[in-house]
Coordinates of C-alpha atoms in Angstrom, one line a residue:
M9 CA 47.6 84.0 98.8
A10 CA 49.4 81.8 101.0
K11 CA 48.2 78.9 101.5
V12 CA 46.1 77.3 104.1
T13 CA 47.5 74.6 106.4
T14 CA 47.3 72.9 109.8
S15 CA 49.8 76.1 111.9
S16 CA 47.7 79.0 110.4
L17 CA 45.0 77.2 111.5
L18 CA 46.4 77.0 114.7
N19 CA 47.9 80.5 114.5
L20 CA 44.3 81.2 114.4
K21 CA 43.2 79.9 116.7
Q22 CA 45.8 81.2 118.6
D23 CA 45.0 85.3 117.0
R24 CA 41.3 84.1 118.3
T25 CA 40.1 85.0 114.6
K26 CA 37.6 82.2 113.7
F27 CA 38.0 80.1 110.0
T28 CA 35.1 78.5 108.4
A29 CA 35.4 74.8 106.2
L30 CA 32.2 73.7 104.0
T31 CA 31.6 70.6 103.1
A32 CA 32.6 69.8 98.4
Y33 CA 32.3 67.0 96.4
D34 CA 33.4 68.6 92.8
A35 CA 35.7 72.0 91.0
S36 CA 33.4 73.8 90.3
F37 CA 31.6 74.6 93.5
A38 CA 35.8 73.8 95.2
G39 CA 36.8 76.5 92.6
A40 CA 33.9 79.2 93.8
F41 CA 34.3 78.6 97.4
D42 CA 38.4 78.1 97.9
E43 CA 38.0 81.9 95.7
E44 CA 35.7 83.5 97.8
G45 CA 37.8 83.3 100.9
I46 CA 36.8 79.8 102.6
D47 CA 39.3 78.5 104.7
V48 CA 39.8 74.6 105.0
L49 CA 37.2 72.6 102.4
L50 CA 35.8 68.8 103.4
V51 CA 35.3 66.2 101.1
G52 CA 32.2 64.3 103.1
D53 CA 31.1 60.9 103.2
S54 CA 28.0 63.2 103.6
L55 CA 28.2 63.0 100.3
G56 CA 26.4 59.2 100.5
M57 CA 23.4 61.3 101.8
V58 CA 23.6 64.5 99.2
I59 CA 25.0 63.5 96.1
Q60 CA 24.0 59.7 96.7
G61 CA 20.3 60.0 98.8
G62 CA 21.3 56.8 101.2
K63 CA 19.6 57.1 104.0
D64 CA 23.0 57.1 105.5
T65 CA 27.3 57.6 104.8
C66 CA 27.6 54.2 105.5
A67 CA 27.5 53.2 102.1
V68 CA 29.9 55.4 100.3
T69 CA 33.2 53.3 98.9
M70 CA 37.3 54.4 99.1
E71 CA 37.0 55.0 95.7
E72 CA 34.0 57.5 95.4
V73 CA 36.1 59.8 98.3
A74 CA 39.1 59.3 96.7
Y75 CA 37.2 61.1 93.7
H76 CA 35.8 63.3 94.5
T77 CA 39.0 64.8 96.9
R78 CA 40.7 64.8 93.2
C79 CA 38.2 66.9 91.6
V80 CA 37.9 68.8 93.9
A81 CA 41.8 68.9 95.1
N82 CA 42.4 69.3 91.1
V83 CA 41.4 73.2 91.5
V84 CA 42.0 74.2 95.1
K85 CA 45.1 76.5 95.3
R86 CA 44.3 77.9 99.0
A87 CA 41.7 75.9 101.2
L88 CA 42.8 72.7 102.7
V89 CA 41.9 69.6 102.1
I90 CA 40.4 66.9 104.4
A91 CA 39.1 63.8 103.2
D92 CA 36.6 61.3 104.7
M93 CA 38.0 57.8 106.3
P94 CA 34.4 56.5 104.8
F95 CA 32.9 53.2 107.2
M96 CA 34.8 50.2 107.6
S97 CA 37.3 51.7 105.5
Y98 CA 40.2 52.0 108.8
A99 CA 39.0 48.9 110.5
T100 CA 43.0 47.3 110.9
P101 CA 46.0 48.6 111.4
E102 CA 46.4 48.1 106.9
Q103 CA 43.8 48.9 106.0
T104 CA 43.6 52.1 107.1
M105 CA 47.5 52.6 106.2
E106 CA 46.5 51.8 102.6
S107 CA 43.1 53.7 103.1
A108 CA 44.9 56.5 104.2
A109 CA 47.6 56.4 101.1
Q110 CA 44.5 56.1 98.8
L111 CA 43.2 60.2 99.8
M112 CA 46.5 61.4 100.0
R113 CA 47.7 61.1 97.1
A114 CA 43.8 62.0 95.0
G115 CA 45.2 65.1 97.1
A116 CA 44.1 64.7 100.6
S117 CA 46.2 67.4 103.4
M118 CA 44.7 65.5 105.4
V119 CA 42.0 62.4 106.6
K120 CA 38.8 62.6 108.9
L121 CA 38.0 59.5 111.2
E122 CA 35.1 59.0 113.8
G123 CA 36.0 57.7 117.1
G124 CA 37.5 58.1 120.1
H125 CA 39.2 56.1 122.6
W126 CA 39.6 52.9 120.1
L127 CA 41.6 55.3 118.0
L128 CA 44.4 55.9 119.6
E129 CA 46.9 54.3 118.2
T130 CA 45.3 54.7 114.7
I131 CA 46.2 58.4 114.4
T132 CA 49.4 58.0 116.9
M133 CA 49.8 56.2 113.7
L134 CA 49.6 57.5 111.0
T135 CA 50.6 60.8 112.3
E136 CA 53.7 58.6 112.5
R137 CA 53.9 57.8 109.0
G138 CA 53.3 61.4 107.8
V139 CA 48.9 61.4 107.6
P140 CA 47.7 64.9 108.6
V141 CA 44.5 63.1 111.3
C142 CA 41.3 65.0 111.6
A143 CA 39.4 63.4 114.2
H144 CA 35.5 63.2 114.8
L145 CA 33.7 63.5 118.1
G146 CA 30.1 64.1 119.2
L147 CA 27.6 62.2 116.4
T148 CA 30.2 60.4 113.9
P149 CA 27.5 60.0 111.1
Q150 CA 28.9 56.7 110.9
S151 CA 28.1 55.8 114.2
V152 CA 24.1 56.2 113.1
H153 CA 22.8 52.7 114.0
V154 CA 24.8 52.3 117.6
F155 CA 23.2 55.6 119.2
G156 CA 20.3 54.3 117.4
G157 CA 19.5 57.4 115.2
F158 CA 21.3 61.6 114.8
K159 CA 20.6 62.1 118.4
I160 CA 23.4 64.8 120.1
Q161 CA 25.0 63.6 122.0
G162 CA 27.1 64.7 125.2
R163 CA 24.3 65.3 127.1
G164 CA 24.2 64.3 130.7
D165 CA 27.6 65.0 133.6
E166 CA 29.1 61.5 132.3
N167 CA 28.6 61.3 128.8
A168 CA 30.2 65.0 128.6
Q169 CA 32.9 63.8 131.2
R170 CA 34.0 61.1 128.4
I171 CA 33.8 63.1 125.4
L172 CA 36.1 65.7 126.6
E173 CA 38.6 62.9 128.9
E174 CA 38.0 61.6 124.6
A175 CA 38.9 65.2 123.1
K176 CA 41.5 65.5 124.9
A177 CA 43.5 61.7 124.3
I178 CA 42.9 62.0 120.1
E179 CA 45.1 64.9 120.9
Q180 CA 48.2 63.7 122.5
A181 CA 47.7 61.0 120.8
G182 CA 48.8 63.6 117.8
A183 CA 45.2 64.5 116.1
Q184 CA 45.8 68.0 114.2
L185 CA 42.0 68.8 114.1
L186 CA 39.3 68.1 115.3
V187 CA 35.3 68.4 114.2
L188 CA 32.7 68.2 117.4
E189 CA 29.2 67.7 115.9
C190 CA 25.7 67.8 117.5
I191 CA 27.2 68.5 120.8
P192 CA 25.5 71.4 124.0
A193 CA 27.5 74.4 123.2
Q194 CA 28.8 74.2 127.2
L195 CA 30.4 71.0 126.2
A196 CA 31.8 72.3 122.9
Q197 CA 33.2 75.9 124.4
T198 CA 35.3 73.6 127.3
I199 CA 37.0 71.0 124.8
S200 CA 37.8 74.5 122.4
E201 CA 39.4 76.2 125.7
T202 CA 41.0 72.9 126.7
L203 CA 42.5 71.6 123.8
T204 CA 45.7 73.5 122.2
I205 CA 44.3 72.5 118.4
P206 CA 41.9 73.7 116.8
V207 CA 38.4 73.1 117.1
I208 CA 35.6 72.8 114.4
G209 CA 31.4 72.8 116.0
I210 CA 28.8 72.1 113.7
G211 CA 25.8 72.0 115.1
A212 CA 28.1 73.0 118.9
G213 CA 27.6 76.7 119.5
K214 CA 29.8 79.1 118.1
D215 CA 32.5 79.2 121.0
T216 CA 34.4 77.1 118.5
D217 CA 37.2 77.8 116.7
G218 CA 36.4 77.3 114.3
Q219 CA 32.2 75.9 111.7
I220 CA 31.5 73.9 108.9
L221 CA 28.5 73.2 107.3
V222 CA 26.9 70.6 104.1
M223 CA 27.1 73.2 101.3
H224 CA 23.9 71.2 100.1
D225 CA 22.3 73.0 104.2
I226 CA 23.7 76.6 102.8
L227 CA 21.8 76.5 99.7
G228 CA 18.7 75.7 100.8
I229 CA 18.9 72.3 98.5
S230 CA 19.3 69.0 101.0
S231 CA 16.5 66.8 100.5
G232 CA 14.5 66.2 103.3
Y233 CA 14.8 69.3 105.4
I234 CA 17.6 72.2 107.1
P235 CA 19.8 71.3 110.1
K236 CA 18.6 72.8 112.7
F237 CA 22.0 73.6 112.8
S238 CA 22.2 74.8 110.0
K239 CA 21.7 77.9 107.8
N240 CA 19.8 78.4 104.0
Y241 CA 22.8 81.7 103.4
L242 CA 21.4 82.1 99.9
A243 CA 17.6 82.8 100.3
Q244 CA 19.3 85.3 102.7
T245 CA 21.3 86.3 99.3
G246 CA 20.3 85.2 96.3
D247 CA 23.8 84.9 94.9
I248 CA 25.9 81.3 96.0
R249 CA 29.0 83.5 96.2
L250 CA 27.1 86.1 98.4
A251 CA 26.4 83.4 100.7
V252 CA 29.6 81.9 100.9
K253 CA 30.5 85.3 102.0
A254 CA 28.2 85.9 103.7
F255 CA 28.8 82.4 106.3
I256 CA 32.3 83.6 106.5
Q257 CA 31.4 86.9 107.1
E258 CA 29.3 85.9 109.9
V259 CA 30.6 83.7 111.6
A260 CA 34.0 85.8 112.2
D261 CA 31.5 88.4 113.6
G262 CA 29.7 86.0 115.8
V263 CA 26.9 85.8 114.5
F264 CA 26.9 82.5 113.3
P265 CA 26.4 80.4 115.2
A266 CA 23.0 82.3 116.6
E267 CA 20.7 80.7 119.6
E268 CA 18.6 79.2 117.5
H269 CA 21.5 77.2 116.2
T270 CA 22.3 75.7 118.9
F271 CA 22.4 73.1 121.2
N272 CA 22.2 73.5 125.1

């Protein structure tokens, strides 16, 4: 069972082979997802909502993400483990270095940051010091109060061009992966085709290199509602492991995300 790395994900992109990612926060689910063949596991600050019951991700602390990262990394044998840098944990260079080191020591193989042009020096600084970076554009949940809610990003020519230019600059700065969340499918396709690095979509159409979903959404147990861009695979299969298999297969076949999961 070969370990998934940034290099192997790049090879999948070059071979036009879709890959899959899920969030995970504990050893039991992480181990099951890993055994079923999920390529990437994200210890997301989404834990603030799905684990802690918060209204957004902003209250999550570095210590909490590090704890859940350790739980996941302890059991994962194959998947690439990425950990979110929580809200205001990378506001200054010194803080960024210590935050990233804490997550890498907890077992992450990569850290994820939300933001565009203002993060370019930070991305370069991290990669120069041996910390792989996954960037995140579009709907960045830590900025939900700036956006005025969880709103689709990148609509209109000017906004789309801005996100495209940020994506290219982020790649140039050294990021090795990019997550695009809740943007029009055509924009996500353009970015995926423009960049060399793999692009992972969530609510970004079917033409990104990989797809990621929140585990609670694919199991239909999120409090409140299931987002438009997600799908309840547990309802479809009746078994957690079969739900993961179905997600992997539908992404590979180009069946998911379908039109009803996509923003135009």
